[in-house]
mmCIF file of C-alpha atoms in Angstrom:
data_model
loop_
_atom_site.group_PDB
_atom_site.id
_atom_site.type_symbol
_atom_site.label_atom_id
_atom_site.label_comp_id
_atom_site.label_asym_id
_atom_site.label_seq_id
_atom_site.Cartn_x
_atom_site.Cartn_y
_atom_site.Cartn_z
ATOM 1 C CA ILE A 9 -8.556 8.680 -41.809
ATOM 2 C CA ASN A 10 -12.322 8.435 -41.833
ATOM 3 C CA ARG A 11 -13.391 5.662 -39.395
ATOM 4 C CA SER A 12 -16.958 5.130 -38.678
ATOM 5 C CA MET A 13 -17.922 4.520 -35.043
ATOM 6 C CA SER A 14 -19.140 0.800 -35.370
ATOM 7 C CA ARG A 15 -18.394 -0.200 -31.790
ATOM 8 C CA SER A 16 -19.461 1.250 -28.494
ATOM 9 C CA PHE A 17 -16.853 2.826 -26.256
ATOM 10 C CA ILE A 18 -17.303 0.082 -23.689
ATOM 11 C CA GLU A 19 -16.325 -2.447 -26.380
ATOM 12 C CA LEU A 20 -13.181 -0.340 -27.047
ATOM 13 C CA ALA A 21 -12.224 -0.448 -23.369
ATOM 14 C CA THR A 22 -9.770 -2.999 -21.979
ATOM 15 C CA ARG A 23 -11.413 -6.270 -20.886
ATOM 16 C CA GLY A 24 -10.983 -5.526 -17.274
ATOM 17 C CA VAL A 25 -12.696 -2.095 -17.508
ATOM 18 C CA GLN A 26 -15.515 -3.539 -19.645
ATOM 19 C CA HIS A 27 -16.865 -5.622 -16.728
ATOM 20 C CA LEU A 28 -15.954 -3.111 -13.982
ATOM 21 C CA THR A 29 -18.581 -1.738 -11.599
ATOM 22 C CA PRO A 30 -17.468 1.700 -10.317
ATOM 23 C CA TYR A 31 -16.995 2.232 -6.619
ATOM 24 C CA GLN A 32 -20.096 3.603 -4.949
ATOM 25 C CA PRO A 33 -19.286 6.170 -2.242
ATOM 26 C CA GLY A 34 -21.610 7.024 0.610
ATOM 27 C CA LYS A 35 -24.447 9.321 -0.551
ATOM 28 C CA PRO A 36 -23.603 13.002 0.030
ATOM 29 C CA VAL A 37 -25.869 15.003 2.425
ATOM 30 C CA GLU A 38 -26.501 17.597 -0.354
ATOM 31 C CA GLU A 39 -27.630 14.883 -2.752
ATOM 32 C CA LEU A 40 -30.079 13.364 -0.374
ATOM 33 C CA GLU A 41 -31.566 16.637 0.635
ATOM 34 C CA ARG A 42 -31.920 17.721 -3.006
ATOM 35 C CA GLU A 43 -33.633 14.405 -3.957
ATOM 36 C CA LEU A 44 -36.096 14.320 -1.028
ATOM 37 C CA GLY A 45 -36.588 17.955 -0.390
ATOM 38 C CA ILE A 46 -35.502 17.688 3.264
ATOM 39 C CA SER A 47 -32.895 19.400 5.478
ATOM 40 C CA ASP A 48 -30.837 18.840 8.641
ATOM 41 C CA SER A 49 -29.594 15.402 7.441
ATOM 42 C CA ILE A 50 -26.741 13.499 9.042
ATOM 43 C CA LYS A 51 -24.225 11.310 7.325
ATOM 44 C CA LEU A 52 -23.006 8.166 9.115
ATOM 45 C CA ALA A 53 -21.916 6.371 5.993
ATOM 46 C CA SER A 54 -18.304 7.127 5.089
ATOM 47 C CA ASN A 55 -16.355 6.655 8.356
ATOM 48 C CA GLU A 56 -15.585 10.345 8.646
ATOM 49 C CA ASN A 57 -14.492 12.060 11.807
ATOM 50 C CA PRO A 58 -17.545 13.750 13.438
ATOM 51 C CA LEU A 59 -15.265 16.372 15.083
ATOM 52 C CA GLY A 60 -14.092 17.667 11.760
ATOM 53 C CA PRO A 61 -10.420 18.440 11.170
ATOM 54 C CA SER A 62 -7.792 19.668 13.667
ATOM 55 C CA GLN A 63 -7.675 23.375 14.278
ATOM 56 C CA LEU A 64 -3.912 23.183 13.494
ATOM 57 C CA ALA A 65 -4.747 21.587 10.146
ATOM 58 C CA LEU A 66 -7.320 24.331 9.376
ATOM 59 C CA GLU A 67 -4.820 27.111 10.252
ATOM 60 C CA ALA A 68 -2.091 25.531 8.020
ATOM 61 C CA ALA A 69 -4.510 25.102 5.144
ATOM 62 C CA ALA A 70 -5.611 28.750 5.376
ATOM 63 C CA LYS A 71 -2.023 29.894 5.420
ATOM 64 C CA VAL A 72 -1.161 28.368 2.086
ATOM 65 C CA LEU A 73 -4.352 29.425 0.209
ATOM 66 C CA PRO A 74 -2.752 32.502 -1.237
ATOM 67 C CA SER A 75 -0.096 30.274 -2.918
ATOM 68 C CA ILE A 76 -2.486 27.966 -4.813
ATOM 69 C CA ASN A 77 -1.457 29.483 -8.131
ATOM 70 C CA TYR A 78 1.818 27.486 -7.617
ATOM 71 C CA TYR A 79 2.246 23.727 -8.036
ATOM 72 C CA PRO A 80 2.858 21.894 -4.820
ATOM 73 C CA ASP A 81 6.223 20.271 -4.041
ATOM 74 C CA GLY A 82 5.977 17.236 -6.324
ATOM 75 C CA GLY A 83 7.934 15.055 -3.858
ATOM 76 C CA GLY A 84 6.062 16.306 -0.753
ATOM 77 C CA PHE A 85 9.499 16.848 1.058
ATOM 78 C CA ALA A 86 8.304 18.337 4.291
ATOM 79 C CA LEU A 87 5.446 15.955 4.841
ATOM 80 C CA SER A 88 7.659 12.947 3.965
ATOM 81 C CA GLU A 89 10.316 14.064 6.278
ATOM 82 C CA LYS A 90 7.748 14.550 9.146
ATOM 83 C CA LEU A 91 6.228 11.176 8.598
ATOM 84 C CA ALA A 92 9.608 9.535 8.433
ATOM 85 C CA GLU A 93 10.571 11.152 11.803
ATOM 86 C CA LYS A 94 7.278 10.159 13.320
ATOM 87 C CA HIS A 95 7.487 6.560 12.252
ATOM 88 C CA ALA A 96 11.259 6.123 12.665
ATOM 89 C CA VAL A 97 11.847 5.234 8.996
ATOM 90 C CA ASP A 98 13.974 6.905 6.268
ATOM 91 C CA ALA A 99 12.092 9.481 4.075
ATOM 92 C CA SER A 100 12.983 7.275 1.094
ATOM 93 C CA CYS A 101 10.429 4.743 2.545
ATOM 94 C CA ILE A 102 7.477 7.171 2.130
ATOM 95 C CA THR A 103 5.170 7.395 -0.891
ATOM 96 C CA LEU A 104 2.618 10.087 -0.805
ATOM 97 C CA GLY A 105 -0.879 9.597 -2.459
ATOM 98 C CA ASN A 106 -4.018 11.219 -3.221
ATOM 99 C CA GLY A 107 -5.596 9.443 -0.325
ATOM 100 C CA SER A 108 -4.411 6.029 0.585
ATOM 101 C CA ASN A 109 -6.647 4.722 -2.211
ATOM 102 C CA ASP A 110 -4.132 6.175 -4.478
ATOM 103 C CA ILE A 111 -1.412 4.074 -3.020
ATOM 104 C CA LEU A 112 -3.454 0.901 -3.498
ATOM 105 C CA GLU A 113 -3.807 1.730 -7.243
ATOM 106 C CA LEU A 114 -0.099 2.598 -7.637
ATOM 107 C CA VAL A 115 0.913 -0.717 -6.209
ATOM 108 C CA THR A 116 -1.510 -2.602 -8.460
ATOM 109 C CA ARG A 117 -0.271 -0.696 -11.540
ATOM 110 C CA ALA A 118 3.373 -1.442 -10.611
ATOM 111 C CA PHE A 119 3.017 -5.137 -10.127
ATOM 112 C CA LEU A 120 -0.026 -6.651 -11.758
ATOM 113 C CA THR A 121 -0.795 -7.483 -15.424
ATOM 114 C CA PRO A 122 -3.360 -9.824 -16.969
ATOM 115 C CA GLU A 123 -0.910 -12.625 -16.352
ATOM 116 C CA HIS A 124 -0.824 -12.048 -12.591
ATOM 117 C CA SER A 125 -3.164 -12.391 -9.631
ATOM 118 C CA ALA A 126 -3.865 -10.619 -6.255
ATOM 119 C CA VAL A 127 -5.180 -12.216 -3.154
ATOM 120 C CA PHE A 128 -7.722 -10.673 -0.767
ATOM 121 C CA SER A 129 -10.461 -11.829 1.601
ATOM 122 C CA GLU A 130 -14.081 -11.780 0.908
ATOM 123 C CA TYR A 131 -15.818 -9.000 2.877
ATOM 124 C CA SER A 132 -12.781 -6.748 2.445
ATOM 125 C CA PHE A 133 -12.460 -3.304 1.052
ATOM 126 C CA ALA A 134 -14.324 -2.883 -2.237
ATOM 127 C CA VAL A 135 -11.411 -0.905 -3.892
ATOM 128 C CA TYR A 136 -9.210 -4.074 -3.943
ATOM 129 C CA PRO A 137 -11.276 -5.965 -6.620
ATOM 130 C CA ILE A 138 -11.759 -2.665 -8.528
ATOM 131 C CA VAL A 139 -8.032 -1.912 -8.952
ATOM 132 C CA VAL A 140 -7.193 -5.573 -9.649
ATOM 133 C CA GLN A 141 -9.883 -5.919 -12.385
ATOM 134 C CA ALA A 142 -8.953 -2.538 -13.907
ATOM 135 C CA VAL A 143 -5.635 -3.872 -14.963
ATOM 136 C CA GLY A 144 -7.027 -7.143 -16.039
ATOM 137 C CA ALA A 145 -5.434 -9.201 -13.329
ATOM 138 C CA LYS A 146 -7.101 -12.117 -11.600
ATOM 139 C CA ALA A 147 -8.589 -11.860 -8.084
ATOM 140 C CA ASN A 148 -8.001 -14.888 -5.903
ATOM 141 C CA ILE A 149 -10.593 -14.372 -3.129
ATOM 142 C CA ALA A 150 -10.077 -16.154 0.219
ATOM 143 C CA SER A 151 -12.998 -17.252 2.477
ATOM 144 C CA ALA A 152 -13.465 -15.281 5.627
ATOM 145 C CA TYR A 153 -14.117 -16.785 8.943
ATOM 146 C CA ALA A 154 -17.651 -18.096 9.270
ATOM 147 C CA GLU A 155 -20.284 -15.732 10.543
ATOM 148 C CA ASP A 156 -20.562 -17.899 13.662
ATOM 149 C CA HIS A 157 -16.794 -18.015 14.341
ATOM 150 C CA GLN A 158 -16.274 -17.682 18.078
ATOM 151 C CA HIS A 159 -13.800 -14.796 18.048
ATOM 152 C CA MET A 160 -13.805 -13.040 14.674
ATOM 153 C CA PRO A 161 -16.917 -13.525 12.545
ATOM 154 C CA LEU A 162 -16.456 -12.498 8.915
ATOM 155 C CA GLY A 163 -12.723 -11.521 9.677
ATOM 156 C CA HIS A 164 -9.649 -12.435 7.767
ATOM 157 C CA ASP A 165 -8.649 -16.100 7.842
ATOM 158 C CA PRO A 166 -4.821 -16.246 7.355
ATOM 159 C CA GLU A 167 -4.884 -19.869 6.365
ATOM 160 C CA ALA A 168 -7.463 -19.206 3.660
ATOM 161 C CA LEU A 169 -5.382 -16.260 2.313
ATOM 162 C CA LEU A 170 -2.250 -18.344 2.120
ATOM 163 C CA SER A 171 -4.147 -21.093 0.331
ATOM 164 C CA GLN A 172 -4.995 -18.627 -2.487
ATOM 165 C CA ILE A 173 -1.348 -17.755 -3.308
ATOM 166 C CA ASP A 174 -0.279 -19.356 -6.588
ATOM 167 C CA GLU A 175 2.635 -18.882 -9.007
ATOM 168 C CA SER A 176 0.910 -15.861 -10.525
ATOM 169 C CA THR A 177 0.361 -14.002 -7.311
ATOM 170 C CA ARG A 178 2.108 -10.672 -6.972
ATOM 171 C CA ILE A 179 0.037 -8.862 -4.319
ATOM 172 C CA ILE A 180 -1.936 -9.672 -1.120
ATOM 173 C CA PHE A 181 -4.271 -7.011 0.304
ATOM 174 C CA ILE A 182 -5.083 -7.055 3.935
ATOM 175 C CA ALA A 183 -6.996 -4.344 5.775
ATOM 176 C CA ASN A 184 -6.370 -4.121 9.497
ATOM 177 C CA PRO A 185 -8.798 -3.146 10.913
ATOM 178 C CA ASN A 186 -10.918 -4.417 7.998
ATOM 179 C CA ASN A 187 -13.608 -2.371 6.178
ATOM 180 C CA PRO A 188 -16.591 -3.019 6.239
ATOM 181 C CA THR A 189 -16.547 -5.492 9.161
ATOM 182 C CA GLY A 190 -14.213 -3.708 11.600
ATOM 183 C CA THR A 191 -12.528 -6.924 12.464
ATOM 184 C CA TRP A 192 -8.763 -7.184 13.017
ATOM 185 C CA ILE A 193 -5.733 -9.517 13.062
ATOM 186 C CA GLU A 194 -3.587 -9.537 16.156
ATOM 187 C CA ALA A 195 0.094 -9.084 16.114
ATOM 188 C CA ASP A 196 1.204 -12.615 16.636
ATOM 189 C CA THR A 197 -1.166 -13.864 13.983
ATOM 190 C CA LEU A 198 -0.062 -11.285 11.500
ATOM 191 C CA VAL A 199 3.635 -12.046 12.028
ATOM 192 C CA ALA A 200 3.076 -15.735 11.654
ATOM 193 C CA PHE A 201 1.180 -15.015 8.440
ATOM 194 C CA LEU A 202 3.880 -12.723 7.005
ATOM 195 C CA ASP A 203 6.566 -15.202 7.767
ATOM 196 C CA ARG A 204 4.831 -17.755 5.403
ATOM 197 C CA VAL A 205 4.238 -15.300 2.485
ATOM 198 C CA PRO A 206 6.774 -15.748 -0.368
ATOM 199 C CA SER A 207 9.299 -12.912 -0.568
ATOM 200 C CA ASP A 208 8.342 -12.094 -4.146
ATOM 201 C CA VAL A 209 4.677 -11.351 -3.179
ATOM 202 C CA VAL A 210 4.020 -7.708 -2.145
ATOM 203 C CA VAL A 211 1.810 -7.489 1.026
ATOM 204 C CA VAL A 212 -0.313 -4.431 1.220
ATOM 205 C CA LEU A 213 -1.195 -3.760 4.770
ATOM 206 C CA ASP A 214 -4.020 -1.308 4.766
ATOM 207 C CA GLU A 215 -4.072 0.458 8.124
ATOM 208 C CA ALA A 216 -6.587 3.238 7.320
ATOM 209 C CA TYR A 217 -8.303 2.971 10.800
ATOM 210 C CA THR A 218 -5.306 2.055 12.965
ATOM 211 C CA GLU A 219 -5.105 5.369 14.838
ATOM 212 C CA TYR A 220 -8.495 4.491 16.411
ATOM 213 C CA VAL A 221 -7.134 1.192 17.861
ATOM 214 C CA SER A 222 -6.101 1.005 21.495
ATOM 215 C CA LEU A 223 -6.425 -2.719 21.802
ATOM 216 C CA GLU A 224 -3.550 -4.622 23.433
ATOM 217 C CA GLY A 225 -1.842 -7.050 20.996
ATOM 218 C CA PHE A 226 -2.878 -5.003 17.955
ATOM 219 C CA PRO A 227 0.075 -4.713 15.471
ATOM 220 C CA ASN A 228 1.763 -1.535 14.246
ATOM 221 C CA GLY A 229 2.653 -2.503 10.674
ATOM 222 C CA LEU A 230 5.224 0.278 10.467
ATOM 223 C CA GLN A 231 7.292 -1.441 13.132
ATOM 224 C CA LEU A 232 7.439 -4.592 11.009
ATOM 225 C CA LEU A 233 8.836 -2.949 7.855
ATOM 226 C CA SER A 234 12.449 -3.765 8.553
ATOM 227 C CA ARG A 235 11.585 -7.435 8.901
ATOM 228 C CA TYR A 236 9.481 -7.688 5.761
ATOM 229 C CA PRO A 237 10.935 -5.728 2.819
ATOM 230 C CA ASN A 238 8.049 -7.009 0.528
ATOM 231 C CA MET A 239 5.432 -5.174 2.676
ATOM 232 C CA ILE A 240 3.896 -1.760 2.173
ATOM 233 C CA VAL A 241 1.765 -0.158 4.934
ATOM 234 C CA THR A 242 -0.831 2.244 3.823
ATOM 235 C CA ARG A 243 -2.404 5.011 5.934
ATOM 236 C CA THR A 244 -4.612 7.997 5.528
ATOM 237 C CA PHE A 245 -5.424 11.348 6.802
ATOM 238 C CA SER A 246 -9.099 10.839 5.808
ATOM 239 C CA LYS A 247 -10.262 9.075 8.926
ATOM 240 C CA ILE A 248 -9.171 10.115 12.468
ATOM 241 C CA TYR A 249 -7.303 13.223 11.130
ATOM 242 C CA GLY A 250 -10.494 14.449 9.563
ATOM 243 C CA LEU A 251 -9.062 15.465 6.176
ATOM 244 C CA ALA A 252 -11.124 13.265 3.872
ATOM 245 C CA GLY A 253 -12.005 16.183 1.623
ATOM 246 C CA LEU A 254 -8.370 17.015 0.907
ATOM 247 C CA ARG A 255 -7.423 13.440 -0.240
ATOM 248 C CA ILE A 256 -4.096 12.788 1.309
ATOM 249 C CA GLY A 257 -2.569 9.428 2.325
ATOM 250 C CA TYR A 258 0.761 7.654 2.212
ATOM 251 C CA GLY A 259 2.457 4.273 2.021
ATOM 252 C CA ALA A 260 5.559 3.265 3.963
ATOM 253 C CA SER A 261 7.795 0.441 2.750
ATOM 254 C CA SER A 262 11.359 -0.619 2.153
ATOM 255 C CA PRO A 263 13.215 1.950 -0.033
ATOM 256 C CA ALA A 264 13.486 -0.666 -2.754
ATOM 257 C CA LEU A 265 9.813 -1.215 -2.900
ATOM 258 C CA ALA A 266 8.979 2.449 -2.605
ATOM 259 C CA SER A 267 11.361 3.220 -5.587
ATOM 260 C CA VAL A 268 9.267 0.952 -7.886
ATOM 261 C CA ILE A 269 5.943 2.426 -6.721
ATOM 262 C CA GLN A 270 7.280 6.038 -7.169
ATOM 263 C CA ARG A 271 7.829 5.219 -10.895
ATOM 264 C CA VAL A 272 4.000 5.142 -11.573
ATOM 265 C CA ARG A 273 3.071 7.904 -9.151
ATOM 266 C CA HIS A 274 1.715 10.938 -10.882
ATOM 267 C CA PRO A 275 3.448 14.263 -10.445
ATOM 268 C CA PHE A 276 1.663 16.503 -7.842
ATOM 269 C CA ASN A 277 -0.726 13.807 -6.775
ATOM 270 C CA ALA A 278 -0.728 15.460 -3.331
ATOM 271 C CA ASN A 279 -1.999 19.062 -3.503
ATOM 272 C CA LEU A 280 -0.676 22.046 -1.731
ATOM 273 C CA ILE A 281 -3.415 22.507 0.856
ATOM 274 C CA ALA A 282 -3.455 18.834 1.647
ATOM 275 C CA LEU A 283 0.293 18.656 2.199
ATOM 276 C CA ALA A 284 0.239 21.685 4.559
ATOM 277 C CA ALA A 285 -2.805 20.473 6.533
ATOM 278 C CA ALA A 286 -1.547 16.947 6.943
ATOM 279 C CA GLU A 287 1.799 18.094 8.170
ATOM 280 C CA ALA A 288 0.173 20.219 10.767
ATOM 281 C CA ALA A 289 -2.292 17.561 11.753
ATOM 282 C CA LEU A 290 0.543 15.283 12.792
ATOM 283 C CA ASP A 291 1.303 17.663 15.640
ATOM 284 C CA ASP A 292 -2.147 17.738 17.191
ATOM 285 C CA GLU A 293 -1.999 14.778 19.655
ATOM 286 C CA GLN A 294 -4.772 16.318 21.708
ATOM 287 C CA PHE A 295 -7.120 16.172 18.754
ATOM 288 C CA LEU A 296 -6.305 12.525 18.201
ATOM 289 C CA ALA A 297 -6.895 11.756 21.790
ATOM 290 C CA GLN A 298 -10.277 13.464 21.772
ATOM 291 C CA SER A 299 -11.247 11.703 18.488
ATOM 292 C CA ARG A 300 -10.516 8.308 20.027
ATOM 293 C CA SER A 301 -12.458 9.218 23.093
ATOM 294 C CA VAL A 302 -15.524 10.341 21.167
ATOM 295 C CA ASN A 303 -15.279 7.141 19.048
ATOM 296 C CA SER A 304 -15.006 4.901 22.060
ATOM 297 C CA ALA A 305 -18.065 6.427 23.753
ATOM 298 C CA GLY A 306 -20.038 6.367 20.481
ATOM 299 C CA MET A 307 -19.127 2.746 19.880
ATOM 300 C CA GLN A 308 -20.519 1.876 23.347
ATOM 301 C CA GLN A 309 -23.635 3.937 22.619
ATOM 302 C CA LEU A 310 -24.410 2.156 19.375
ATOM 303 C CA LYS A 311 -23.447 -1.301 20.683
ATOM 304 C CA GLN A 312 -25.802 -0.854 23.647
ATOM 305 C CA GLY A 313 -28.589 0.352 21.405
ATOM 306 C CA PHE A 314 -28.311 -2.644 19.148
ATOM 307 C CA ASP A 315 -28.001 -5.018 22.140
ATOM 308 C CA GLU A 316 -31.215 -3.604 23.556
ATOM 309 C CA MET A 317 -32.936 -4.349 20.213
ATOM 310 C CA GLY A 318 -31.524 -7.874 20.226
ATOM 311 C CA LEU A 319 -29.398 -7.348 17.058
ATOM 312 C CA LYS A 320 -25.929 -8.840 16.616
ATOM 313 C CA THR A 321 -23.037 -6.667 15.583
ATOM 314 C CA ILE A 322 -19.614 -7.669 14.114
ATOM 315 C CA PRO A 323 -16.770 -7.002 16.602
ATOM 316 C CA SER A 324 -15.120 -3.707 15.571
ATOM 317 C CA VAL A 325 -12.057 -1.673 16.596
ATOM 318 C CA ALA A 326 -12.508 0.956 13.813
ATOM 319 C CA ASN A 327 -14.808 4.039 13.790
ATOM 320 C CA PHE A 328 -17.826 2.101 12.558
ATOM 321 C CA LEU A 329 -20.090 -0.797 13.462
ATOM 322 C CA THR A 330 -21.809 -3.214 11.196
ATOM 323 C CA VAL A 331 -25.072 -4.692 12.387
ATOM 324 C CA ASP A 332 -27.000 -7.789 11.248
ATOM 325 C CA LEU A 333 -30.693 -6.736 10.678
ATOM 326 C CA GLU A 334 -31.727 -10.424 10.132
ATOM 327 C CA ARG A 335 -33.661 -9.223 7.177
ATOM 328 C CA GLU A 336 -33.003 -7.473 3.976
ATOM 329 C CA ALA A 337 -31.310 -4.089 4.738
ATOM 330 C CA ALA A 338 -32.302 -2.063 1.684
ATOM 331 C CA PRO A 339 -35.891 -1.166 2.709
ATOM 332 C CA VAL A 340 -34.510 -0.228 6.172
ATOM 333 C CA ASN A 341 -31.805 1.926 4.611
ATOM 334 C CA GLN A 342 -34.435 3.641 2.379
ATOM 335 C CA ALA A 343 -36.568 4.341 5.347
ATOM 336 C CA LEU A 344 -33.629 5.953 7.226
ATOM 337 C CA LEU A 345 -32.779 8.043 4.168
ATOM 338 C CA GLU A 346 -36.289 9.412 4.220
ATOM 339 C CA GLN A 347 -35.638 10.646 7.787
ATOM 340 C CA GLY A 348 -32.431 12.398 6.746
ATOM 341 C CA ILE A 349 -30.166 9.687 8.065
ATOM 342 C CA ILE A 350 -27.432 8.274 5.730
ATOM 343 C CA VAL A 351 -25.771 5.011 6.709
ATOM 344 C CA ARG A 352 -24.016 2.453 4.468
ATOM 345 C CA PRO A 353 -25.743 -0.622 3.011
ATOM 346 C CA VAL A 354 -23.196 -3.337 2.298
ATOM 347 C CA ALA A 355 -25.008 -5.650 -0.131
ATOM 348 C CA ASN A 356 -22.136 -4.994 -2.633
ATOM 349 C CA TYR A 357 -20.027 -6.978 -0.138
ATOM 350 C CA ARG A 358 -22.491 -9.854 -0.373
ATOM 351 C CA MET A 359 -23.887 -8.787 3.030
ATOM 352 C CA PRO A 360 -27.529 -7.907 2.064
ATOM 353 C CA ASN A 361 -28.757 -8.099 5.667
ATOM 354 C CA HIS A 362 -26.186 -5.723 7.190
ATOM 355 C CA LEU A 363 -25.794 -2.020 7.608
ATOM 356 C CA ARG A 364 -22.600 -0.280 8.453
ATOM 357 C CA ILE A 365 -22.963 2.759 10.709
ATOM 358 C CA THR A 366 -20.133 5.339 11.241
ATOM 359 C CA ILE A 367 -19.650 6.413 14.815
ATOM 360 C CA GLY A 368 -20.937 9.921 14.973
ATOM 361 C CA SER A 369 -21.327 12.509 17.738
ATOM 362 C CA GLU A 370 -23.445 11.595 20.806
ATOM 363 C CA VAL A 371 -26.305 13.628 19.255
ATOM 364 C CA GLU A 372 -25.966 12.044 15.889
ATOM 365 C CA ASN A 373 -25.873 8.556 17.371
ATOM 366 C CA SER A 374 -28.937 9.188 19.499
ATOM 367 C CA ARG A 375 -30.816 10.544 16.447
ATOM 368 C CA PHE A 376 -29.885 7.431 14.414
ATOM 369 C CA LEU A 377 -30.847 4.987 17.100
ATOM 370 C CA ALA A 378 -34.269 6.712 17.599
ATOM 371 C CA ALA A 379 -34.964 6.528 13.919
ATOM 372 C CA PHE A 380 -33.599 2.974 13.500
ATOM 373 C CA ARG A 381 -35.873 1.714 16.448
ATOM 374 C CA GLN A 382 -38.820 3.253 14.783
ATOM 375 C CA VAL A 383 -38.075 1.782 11.331
ATOM 376 C CA MET A 384 -37.287 -1.690 12.711
ATOM 377 C CA GLY A 385 -40.281 -1.666 15.055
ATOM 378 C CA ARG A 386 -38.158 -2.393 18.078
#
């Protein structure tokens, strides 16, 4: 059949994809240095662990390198069993993913069509609207708490989320702690919210940063699974475990919910090296404690620096801090890039006056604050 190409490929794409803006990750160090001809740059943009990965994870990864000519265990048996034991759930509750982002997409593909909707809050993770729009579903966006809210500015408002549920709703996304704000929902508030969500709506509780949290009253979603069979908790090895480059994460849910999600999971979506490194990383409690300690000290270091400059920050229990510059952030971001410092502008979240800064090492934080003071004239 001879068919002339009379339409562009974007016109041939599905309606959701036609109007989709791809996710923009933090700029890589190599790209910045290549563009500007500079060196010795630091990246405080993607919420990575400044300590790197656990030594146990590195050793496990090196051990399996000679076997990379073989496919990995498609079911990830060993890692699933270890996660199940750690979290006191059955292995049938675990779904492995190519990062926790993969789990978000799997849930979306399993439950959303153009006839359905998903609910999430404004100022929440940028991947939620992307995966929803990609399948042509509708996004019901709930208002966040006002910026001047006494306790949780720009955080999730449970009442607003509930008000956006309608007959077409199949999924609610909640990040706790939330990205890019770092705000959180306390245990009592979360339970009261979950009690009011219809049982035929899947709640995705995104806990990518939960291992950093030591706050009293902060919920552990995994301990709520038996009470809410319509909930899936997603977690990742990309943040505190320092394995972002290997792309490994997981979801934990009721076996019934997991069995549906597994139907759309690609075979071998978790690679051999990632599986081995993640399994070993779970044993390194000393590394996690050190990572939390470095993060806590760095959070105080940045917070004090911003306080001294008279700038407000959004309360955060994650491994990043979002600051209000009280002016357009883009020129400030560009000036920092020219000094070899990569942070994260969040104008794509409709926060054009804010920057999000990953907590780095003490040296990296000091270098950022010195450059930031210079750029801001403070």
